[in-house]
Coordinates of C-alpha atoms in Angstrom, one line a residue:
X1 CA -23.7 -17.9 22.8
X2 CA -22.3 -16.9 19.3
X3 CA -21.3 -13.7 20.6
X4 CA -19.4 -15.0 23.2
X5 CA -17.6 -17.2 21.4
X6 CA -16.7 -15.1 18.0
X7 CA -13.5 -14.1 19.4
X8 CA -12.3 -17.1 21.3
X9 CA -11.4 -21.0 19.5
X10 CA -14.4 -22.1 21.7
X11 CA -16.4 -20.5 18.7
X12 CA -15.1 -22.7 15.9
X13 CA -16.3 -26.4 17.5
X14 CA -19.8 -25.1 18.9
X15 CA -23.2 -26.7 17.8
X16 CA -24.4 -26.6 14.4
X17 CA -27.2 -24.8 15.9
X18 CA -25.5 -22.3 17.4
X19 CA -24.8 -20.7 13.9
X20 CA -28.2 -20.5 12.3
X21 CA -31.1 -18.5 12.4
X22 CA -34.7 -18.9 11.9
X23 CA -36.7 -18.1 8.5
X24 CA -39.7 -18.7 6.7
X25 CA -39.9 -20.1 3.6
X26 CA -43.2 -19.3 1.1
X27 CA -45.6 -21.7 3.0
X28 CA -44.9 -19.8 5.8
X29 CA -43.1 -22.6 7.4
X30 CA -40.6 -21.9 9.8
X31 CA -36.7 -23.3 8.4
X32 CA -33.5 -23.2 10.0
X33 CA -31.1 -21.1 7.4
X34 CA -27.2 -21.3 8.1
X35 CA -25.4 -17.7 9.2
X36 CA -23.8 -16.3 6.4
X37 CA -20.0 -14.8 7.0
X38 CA -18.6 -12.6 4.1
X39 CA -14.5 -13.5 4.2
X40 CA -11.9 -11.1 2.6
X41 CA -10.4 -13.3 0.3
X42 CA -7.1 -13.3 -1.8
X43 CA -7.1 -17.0 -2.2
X44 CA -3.7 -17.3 -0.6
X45 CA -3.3 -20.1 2.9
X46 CA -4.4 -18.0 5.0
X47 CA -8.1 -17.0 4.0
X48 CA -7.9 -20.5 1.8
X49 CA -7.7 -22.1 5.3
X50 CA -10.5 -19.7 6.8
X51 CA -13.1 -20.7 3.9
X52 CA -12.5 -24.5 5.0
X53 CA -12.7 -23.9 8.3
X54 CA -15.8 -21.7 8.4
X55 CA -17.7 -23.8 6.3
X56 CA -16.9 -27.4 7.5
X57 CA -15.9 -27.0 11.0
X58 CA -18.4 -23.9 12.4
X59 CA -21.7 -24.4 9.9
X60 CA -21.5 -20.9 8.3
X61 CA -22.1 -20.1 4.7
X62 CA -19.3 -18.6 3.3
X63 CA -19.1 -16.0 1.0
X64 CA -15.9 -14.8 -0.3
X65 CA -14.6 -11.6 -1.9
X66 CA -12.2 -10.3 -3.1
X67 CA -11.0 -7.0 -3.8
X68 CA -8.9 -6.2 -6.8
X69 CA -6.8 -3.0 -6.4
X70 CA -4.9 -4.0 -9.6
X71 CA -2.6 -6.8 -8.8
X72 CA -4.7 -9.6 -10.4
X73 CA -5.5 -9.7 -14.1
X74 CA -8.4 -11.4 -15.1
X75 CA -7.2 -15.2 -15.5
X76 CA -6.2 -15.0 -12.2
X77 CA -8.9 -13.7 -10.7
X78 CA -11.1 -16.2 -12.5
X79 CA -8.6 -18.9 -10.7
X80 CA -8.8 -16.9 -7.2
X81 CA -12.8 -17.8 -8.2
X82 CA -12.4 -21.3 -8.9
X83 CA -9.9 -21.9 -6.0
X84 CA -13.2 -20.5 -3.7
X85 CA -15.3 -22.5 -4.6
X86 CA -13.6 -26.1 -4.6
X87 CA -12.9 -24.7 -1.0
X88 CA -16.5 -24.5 -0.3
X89 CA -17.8 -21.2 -0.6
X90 CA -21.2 -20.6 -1.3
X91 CA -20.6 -17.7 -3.3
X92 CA -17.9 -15.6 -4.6
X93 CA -17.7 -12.2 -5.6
X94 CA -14.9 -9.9 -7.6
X95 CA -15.1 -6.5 -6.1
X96 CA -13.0 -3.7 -8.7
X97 CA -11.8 -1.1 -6.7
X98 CA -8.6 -0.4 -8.6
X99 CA -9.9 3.3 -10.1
X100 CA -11.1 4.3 -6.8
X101 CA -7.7 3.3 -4.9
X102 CA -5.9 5.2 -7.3
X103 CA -8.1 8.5 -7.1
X104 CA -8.2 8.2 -3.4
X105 CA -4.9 7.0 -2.0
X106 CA -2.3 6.6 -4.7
X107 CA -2.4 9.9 -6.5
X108 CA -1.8 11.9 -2.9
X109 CA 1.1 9.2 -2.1
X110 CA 2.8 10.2 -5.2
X111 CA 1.7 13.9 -4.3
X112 CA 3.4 13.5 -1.0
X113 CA 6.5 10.9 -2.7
X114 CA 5.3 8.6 0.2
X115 CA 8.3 6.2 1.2
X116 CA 7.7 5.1 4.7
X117 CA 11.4 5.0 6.5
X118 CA 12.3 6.6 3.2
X119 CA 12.2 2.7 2.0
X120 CA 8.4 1.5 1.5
X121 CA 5.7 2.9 -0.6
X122 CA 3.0 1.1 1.6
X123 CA 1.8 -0.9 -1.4
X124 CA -0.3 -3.3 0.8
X125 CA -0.4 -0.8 4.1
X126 CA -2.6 1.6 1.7
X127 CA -4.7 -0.8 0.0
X128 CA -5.8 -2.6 2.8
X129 CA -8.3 0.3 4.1
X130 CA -9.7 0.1 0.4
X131 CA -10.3 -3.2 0.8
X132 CA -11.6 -3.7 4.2
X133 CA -14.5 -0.4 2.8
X134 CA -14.9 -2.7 -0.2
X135 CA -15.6 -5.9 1.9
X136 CA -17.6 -4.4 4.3
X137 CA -19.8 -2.5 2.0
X138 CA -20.5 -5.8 0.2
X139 CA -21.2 -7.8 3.7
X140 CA -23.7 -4.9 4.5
X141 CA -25.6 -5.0 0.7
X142 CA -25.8 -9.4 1.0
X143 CA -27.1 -8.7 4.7
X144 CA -24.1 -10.8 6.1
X145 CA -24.3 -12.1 10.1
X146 CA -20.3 -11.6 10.1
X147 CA -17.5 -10.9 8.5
X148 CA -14.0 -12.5 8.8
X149 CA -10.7 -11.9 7.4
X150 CA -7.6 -14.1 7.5
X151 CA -5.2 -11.9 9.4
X152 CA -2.8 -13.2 12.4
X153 CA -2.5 -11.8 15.5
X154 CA 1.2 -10.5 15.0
X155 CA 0.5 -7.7 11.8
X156 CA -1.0 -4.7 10.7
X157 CA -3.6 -5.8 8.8
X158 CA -5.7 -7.1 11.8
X159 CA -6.5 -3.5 12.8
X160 CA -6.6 -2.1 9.6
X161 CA -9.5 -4.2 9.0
X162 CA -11.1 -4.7 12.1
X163 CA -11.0 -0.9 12.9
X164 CA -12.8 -0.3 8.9
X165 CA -15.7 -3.1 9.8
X166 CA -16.2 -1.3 13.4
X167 CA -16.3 2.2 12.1
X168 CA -18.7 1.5 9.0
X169 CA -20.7 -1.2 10.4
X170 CA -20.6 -2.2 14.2
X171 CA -23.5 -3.8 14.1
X172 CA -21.8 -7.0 11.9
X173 CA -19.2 -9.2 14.4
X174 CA -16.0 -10.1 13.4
X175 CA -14.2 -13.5 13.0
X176 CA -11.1 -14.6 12.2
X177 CA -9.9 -18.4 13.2
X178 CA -6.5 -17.7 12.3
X179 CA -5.8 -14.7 15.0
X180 CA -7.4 -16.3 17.8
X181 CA -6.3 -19.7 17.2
X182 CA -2.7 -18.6 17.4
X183 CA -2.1 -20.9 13.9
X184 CA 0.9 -21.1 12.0
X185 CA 1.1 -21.5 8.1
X186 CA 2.3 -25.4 8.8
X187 CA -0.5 -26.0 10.3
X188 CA -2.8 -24.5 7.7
X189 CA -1.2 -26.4 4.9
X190 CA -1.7 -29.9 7.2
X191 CA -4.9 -28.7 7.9
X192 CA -5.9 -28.2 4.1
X193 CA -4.1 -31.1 3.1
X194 CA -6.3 -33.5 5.5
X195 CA -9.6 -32.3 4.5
X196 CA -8.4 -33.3 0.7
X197 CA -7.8 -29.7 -0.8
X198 CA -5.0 -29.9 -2.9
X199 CA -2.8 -26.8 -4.0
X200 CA 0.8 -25.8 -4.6
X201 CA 1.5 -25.7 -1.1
X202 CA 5.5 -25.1 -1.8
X203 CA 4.7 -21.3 -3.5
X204 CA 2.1 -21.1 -0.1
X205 CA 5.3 -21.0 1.6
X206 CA 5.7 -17.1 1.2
X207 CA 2.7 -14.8 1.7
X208 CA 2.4 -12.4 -1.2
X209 CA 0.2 -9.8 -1.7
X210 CA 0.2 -8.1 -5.3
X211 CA -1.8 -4.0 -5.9
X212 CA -1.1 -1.5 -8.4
X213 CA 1.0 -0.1 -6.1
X214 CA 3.5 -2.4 -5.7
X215 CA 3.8 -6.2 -4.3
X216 CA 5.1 -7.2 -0.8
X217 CA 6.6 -10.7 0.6
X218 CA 6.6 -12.2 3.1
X219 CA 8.4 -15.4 4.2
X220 CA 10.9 -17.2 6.8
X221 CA 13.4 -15.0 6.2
X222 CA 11.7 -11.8 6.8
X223 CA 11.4 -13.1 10.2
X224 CA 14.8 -13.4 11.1
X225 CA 17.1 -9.9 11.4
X226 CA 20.1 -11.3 9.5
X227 CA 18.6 -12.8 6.4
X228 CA 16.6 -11.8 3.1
X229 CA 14.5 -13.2 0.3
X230 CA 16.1 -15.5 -2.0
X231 CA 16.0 -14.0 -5.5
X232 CA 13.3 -17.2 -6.3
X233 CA 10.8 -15.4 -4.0
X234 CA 10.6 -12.6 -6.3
X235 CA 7.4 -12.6 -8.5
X236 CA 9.8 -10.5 -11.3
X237 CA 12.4 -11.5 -12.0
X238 CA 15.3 -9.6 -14.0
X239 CA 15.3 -10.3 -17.6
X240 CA 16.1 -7.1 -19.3
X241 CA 19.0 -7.2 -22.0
X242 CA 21.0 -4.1 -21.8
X243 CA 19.6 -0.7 -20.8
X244 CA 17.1 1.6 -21.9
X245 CA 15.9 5.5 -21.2
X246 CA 12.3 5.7 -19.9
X247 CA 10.3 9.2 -19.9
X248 CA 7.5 10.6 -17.9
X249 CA 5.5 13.7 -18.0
X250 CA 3.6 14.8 -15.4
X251 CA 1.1 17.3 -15.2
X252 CA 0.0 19.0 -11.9
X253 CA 1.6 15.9 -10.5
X254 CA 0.0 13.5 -12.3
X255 CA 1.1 10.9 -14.7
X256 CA 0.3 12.4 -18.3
X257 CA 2.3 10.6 -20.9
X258 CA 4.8 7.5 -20.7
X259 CA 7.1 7.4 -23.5
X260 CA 5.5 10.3 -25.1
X261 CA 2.6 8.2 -25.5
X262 CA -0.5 10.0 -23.8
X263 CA -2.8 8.7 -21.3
X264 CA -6.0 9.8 -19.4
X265 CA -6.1 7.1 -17.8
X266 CA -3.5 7.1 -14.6
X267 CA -4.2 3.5 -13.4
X268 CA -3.2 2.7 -17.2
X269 CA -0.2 4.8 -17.1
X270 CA 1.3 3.1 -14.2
X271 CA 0.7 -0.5 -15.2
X272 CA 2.7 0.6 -18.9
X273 CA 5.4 1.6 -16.2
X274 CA 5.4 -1.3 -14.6
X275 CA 5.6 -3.4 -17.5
X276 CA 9.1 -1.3 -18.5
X277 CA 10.2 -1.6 -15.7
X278 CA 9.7 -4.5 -13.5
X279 CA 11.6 -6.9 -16.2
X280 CA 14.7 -4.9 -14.4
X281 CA 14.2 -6.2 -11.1
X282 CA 14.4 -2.8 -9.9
X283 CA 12.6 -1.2 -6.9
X284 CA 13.1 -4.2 -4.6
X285 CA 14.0 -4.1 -1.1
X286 CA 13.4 -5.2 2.5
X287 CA 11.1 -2.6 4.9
X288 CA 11.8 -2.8 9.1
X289 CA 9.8 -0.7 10.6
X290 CA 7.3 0.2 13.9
X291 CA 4.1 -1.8 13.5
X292 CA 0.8 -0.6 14.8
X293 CA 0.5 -2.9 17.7
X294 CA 4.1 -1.7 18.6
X295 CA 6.3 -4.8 17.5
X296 CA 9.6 -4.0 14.6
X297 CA 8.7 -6.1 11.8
X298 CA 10.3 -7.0 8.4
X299 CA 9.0 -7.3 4.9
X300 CA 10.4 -7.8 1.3
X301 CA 8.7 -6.1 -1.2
X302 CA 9.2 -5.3 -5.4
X303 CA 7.7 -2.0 -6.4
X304 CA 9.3 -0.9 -9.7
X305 CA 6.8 1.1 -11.4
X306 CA 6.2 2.9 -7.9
X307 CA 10.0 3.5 -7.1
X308 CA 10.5 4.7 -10.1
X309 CA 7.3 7.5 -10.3
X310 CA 8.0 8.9 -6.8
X311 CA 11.8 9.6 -7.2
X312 CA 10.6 10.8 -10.7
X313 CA 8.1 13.0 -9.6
X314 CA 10.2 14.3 -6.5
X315 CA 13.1 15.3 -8.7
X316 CA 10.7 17.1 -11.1
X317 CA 9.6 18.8 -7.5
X318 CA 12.9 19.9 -6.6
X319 CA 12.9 21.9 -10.0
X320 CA 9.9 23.6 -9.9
X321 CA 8.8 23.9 -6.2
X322 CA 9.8 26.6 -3.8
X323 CA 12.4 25.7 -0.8
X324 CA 9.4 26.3 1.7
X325 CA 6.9 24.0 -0.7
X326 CA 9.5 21.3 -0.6
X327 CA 9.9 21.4 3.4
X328 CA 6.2 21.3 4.3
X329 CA 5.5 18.9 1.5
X330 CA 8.1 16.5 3.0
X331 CA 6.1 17.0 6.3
X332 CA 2.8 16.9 5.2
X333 CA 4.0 13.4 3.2
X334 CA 5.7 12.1 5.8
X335 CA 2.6 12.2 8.3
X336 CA -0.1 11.0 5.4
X337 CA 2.5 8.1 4.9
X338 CA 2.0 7.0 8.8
X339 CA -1.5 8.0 8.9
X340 CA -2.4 6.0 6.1
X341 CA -0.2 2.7 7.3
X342 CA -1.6 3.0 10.8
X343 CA -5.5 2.4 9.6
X344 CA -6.6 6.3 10.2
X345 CA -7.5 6.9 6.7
X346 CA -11.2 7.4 7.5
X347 CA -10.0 10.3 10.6
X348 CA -11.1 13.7 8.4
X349 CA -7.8 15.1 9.0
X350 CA -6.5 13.0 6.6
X351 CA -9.1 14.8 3.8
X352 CA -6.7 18.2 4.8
X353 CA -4.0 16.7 4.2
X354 CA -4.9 15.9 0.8
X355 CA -5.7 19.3 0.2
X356 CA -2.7 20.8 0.8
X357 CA -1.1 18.1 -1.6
X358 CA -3.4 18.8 -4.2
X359 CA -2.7 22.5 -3.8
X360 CA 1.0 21.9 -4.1
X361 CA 1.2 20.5 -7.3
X362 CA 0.1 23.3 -9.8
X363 CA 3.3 23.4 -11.4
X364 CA 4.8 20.4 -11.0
X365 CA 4.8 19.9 -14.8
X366 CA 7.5 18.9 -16.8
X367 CA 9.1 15.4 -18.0
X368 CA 11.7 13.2 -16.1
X369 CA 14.4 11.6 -18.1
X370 CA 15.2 8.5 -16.4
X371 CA 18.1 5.2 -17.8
X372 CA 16.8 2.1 -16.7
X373 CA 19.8 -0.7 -16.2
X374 CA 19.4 -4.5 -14.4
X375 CA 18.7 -3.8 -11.0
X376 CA 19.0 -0.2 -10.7
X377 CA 17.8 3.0 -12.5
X378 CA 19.4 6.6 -13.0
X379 CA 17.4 9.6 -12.8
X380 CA 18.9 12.0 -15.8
X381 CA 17.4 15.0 -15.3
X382 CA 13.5 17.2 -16.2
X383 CA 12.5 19.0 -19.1
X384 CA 10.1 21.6 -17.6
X385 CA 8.3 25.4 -18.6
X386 CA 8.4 26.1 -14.6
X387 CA 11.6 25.1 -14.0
X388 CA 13.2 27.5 -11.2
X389 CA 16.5 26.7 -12.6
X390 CA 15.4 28.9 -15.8
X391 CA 15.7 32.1 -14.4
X392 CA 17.9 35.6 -15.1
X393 CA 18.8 35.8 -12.0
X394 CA 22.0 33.8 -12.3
X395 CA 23.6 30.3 -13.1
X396 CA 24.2 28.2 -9.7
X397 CA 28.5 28.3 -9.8
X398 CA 28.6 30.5 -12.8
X399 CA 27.1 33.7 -13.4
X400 CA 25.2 36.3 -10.6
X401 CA 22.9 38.6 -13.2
X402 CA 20.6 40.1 -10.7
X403 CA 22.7 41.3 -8.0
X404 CA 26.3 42.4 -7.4
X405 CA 29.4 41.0 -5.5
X406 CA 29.1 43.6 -3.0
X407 CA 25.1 43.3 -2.4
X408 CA 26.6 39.7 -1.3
X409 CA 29.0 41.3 0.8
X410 CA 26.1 43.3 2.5
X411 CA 24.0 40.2 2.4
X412 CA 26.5 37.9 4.4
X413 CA 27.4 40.6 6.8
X414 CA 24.0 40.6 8.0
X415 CA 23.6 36.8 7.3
X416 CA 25.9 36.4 10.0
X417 CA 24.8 38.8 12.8
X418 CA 23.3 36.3 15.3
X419 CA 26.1 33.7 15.0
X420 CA 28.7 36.6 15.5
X421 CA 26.6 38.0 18.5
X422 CA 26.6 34.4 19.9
X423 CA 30.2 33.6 19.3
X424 CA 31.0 37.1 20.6
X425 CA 29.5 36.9 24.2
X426 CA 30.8 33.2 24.8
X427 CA 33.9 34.3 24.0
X428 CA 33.8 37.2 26.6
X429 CA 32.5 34.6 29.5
X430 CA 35.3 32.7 28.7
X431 CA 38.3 35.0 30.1

């Protein structure tokens, strides 16, 4: 049966069939309608290879989306269109879902200054629960038999979208050829090569995977410990000529001005970011890390604009937050970094979380004063009306104005009570 079979290769080479479903048609006739499969698609080997697959090998009528969560303008989404339908897709659809990953994921990860291993700013761990939501929602509204996405069996993404599609819609099965056929991208490109699809199979070579929020890589030498990505691999690359200062003001945490230039709209303040900075090559690195299914794993990644905000907006934190804001922030962060990687976005805890980020920014106003230089960037200081620094109590090395050398004395005397204690009955056990 289909069932059976939608997690095994057997699936892929069963009777036409097998994979339709009876209708009527207007003379009440009965007709024998293909099963329709909505595929995640980024139009990269991977899901270019399921499209092919799906529609010439198994019979299904493929319908492919993608969702945008701002690493594709529109010429190349109108490509990513084309490129669906010369592989055989029925129909295509661009799902926008750039505002909403922004209001619902970004702004708490720059709330939190999310860096997983204090490296990674999750660019494609976060957006992949947005777009498994997007994909799923869209399968339910076309009535879709299945859904498939183009994950392999080795990485994150697998569970981030199978665990979406099972919480918001178990009733719709899941497919994907290229987990449980073990394949390799060589075999993809033969594959697609064979059945006459032509492409430029030498940039297929790395898997890259471009949000708002930053774009990773993927590629041979990601898989071995001792090397890293040539600089080619790069989608920026470093053309800057000399240096410039950059400026951001932030307002309860959020982007409010670029430049002194103003904007409402945050998802537009970061792209302007990103266009200053990613001609600098800056923000690139290589992540290792725990994956979900409990493997290390390695993956490049350039992230300008979002390097940039997060150490920004932390420094402007150090200046006006308390010391205890600052440690539970850090905590709170650290755990709504891994949550969010590890696929538990939809788990309601997560909703706390944010609400004790959101609370935490109320006065983390003030502009950052940053010098951008080729391949690195220097955070110069904050302009800021709640800046702790601003205080009469006293000038940090300088000046004490609120309190006297001998309330110090006092203060250290008792400071030191419970070390002296300590130090003071070890010292008598040791005679």
């Amino acid at each position: 049966t289909i069932d059976a079979c939608v997690s095994a290769q057997a699936c892929f080479t069963t009777l036409t069939n097998m994979k339709t479903k009876t209708t009527k048609n207007s003379n009440n006739k009965n007709i024998m309608a293909k099963k329709k499969v909505v595929l995640a698609f980024s139009g990269g080997l991977d899901t270019s290879f399921c499209v092919k697959y799906l529609s010439e090998e198994c019979g299904y009528d493929v319908y492919t989306a993608i969702a945008n969560t701002g690493g594709f303008n529109q010429e190349e989404l109108k490509s990513i269109e084309e490129r669906a339908y010369k592989l055989g897709a029925v129909q295509h659809a661009t799902l926008d879902i750039t505002q909403e990953y922004y209001d619902k994921s970004i702004k708490y990860m720059i709330f939190g200054n999310v860096l997983r291993n204090g490296t990674y700013p999750i660019s494609v761990s976060s957006e992949r629960i947005f777009q498994a939501i997007a994909i799923i929602n869209y399968a339910k509204k076309i009535g879709a038999d299945y859904v498939a996405h183009g994950s392999t069996g080795a990485g994150n993404d697998q569970v981030r979208f199978d665990l979406t599609f099972q919480i918001l819609a178990p009733e719709i099965k899941i497919l994907t050829p290229t987990r449980d056929m073990t394949l390799t991208r060589e075999y993809e490109i033969d594959y697609l090569k064979k059945h006459g699809y032509e492409a430029d199979f030498k940039k297929m070579e790395y898997s890259i995977n471009k949000g708002l929020w930053g774009t990773s890589i993927g590629g041979k030498e990601t898989l071995k410990s001792n090397q890293t990505l040539p600089e080619s691999a790069y989608p920026c690359q470093m053309i800057a000529k000399g240096e410039e200062t950059l400026t951001i003001d932030f307002k309860e945490g959020e982007i409010a001005a670029v430049n002194g230039e103003k904007y409402d709209d945050k998802v537009a303040a970061i792209q302007a970011i990103e266009k200053i900075t990613e001609k600098y090559a800056i923000g690139r690195d290589m992540h290792i890390g725990d994956t979900i299914i409990g493997i290390k794993g390695r993956v490049g990644f350039e992230a300008a604009a979002p390097m940039v905000i997060i150490n920004a907006h932390k420094m402007l934190e150090k200046h006006t937050l308390t010391k205890w804001q600052q440690y539970w922030k850090d905590q709170i962060g650290t755990w709504y970094g891994m949550f969010l990687h590890e696929a538990q976005y939809l788990d309601p805890v997560m909703r706390d979380m944010e609400a004790f980020l959101q609370s935490s920014q109320q006065n983390v106003t003030g502009r950052v004063i940053i010098d951008l230089k080729p391949y690195r960037y220097v955070l110069v200081g904050v302009e800021s009306d709640f800046d702790l620094m601003k205080s009469d109590f006293g000038e940090y090395g300088e000046v004490n104005k609120a309190w006297t050398a001998d309330d110090v004395k006092g203060f250290t005397k008792i400071l030191g009570n419970q070390m002296k204690i300590y130090h003071s009955v070890l010292n008598k056990n040791k005679k």
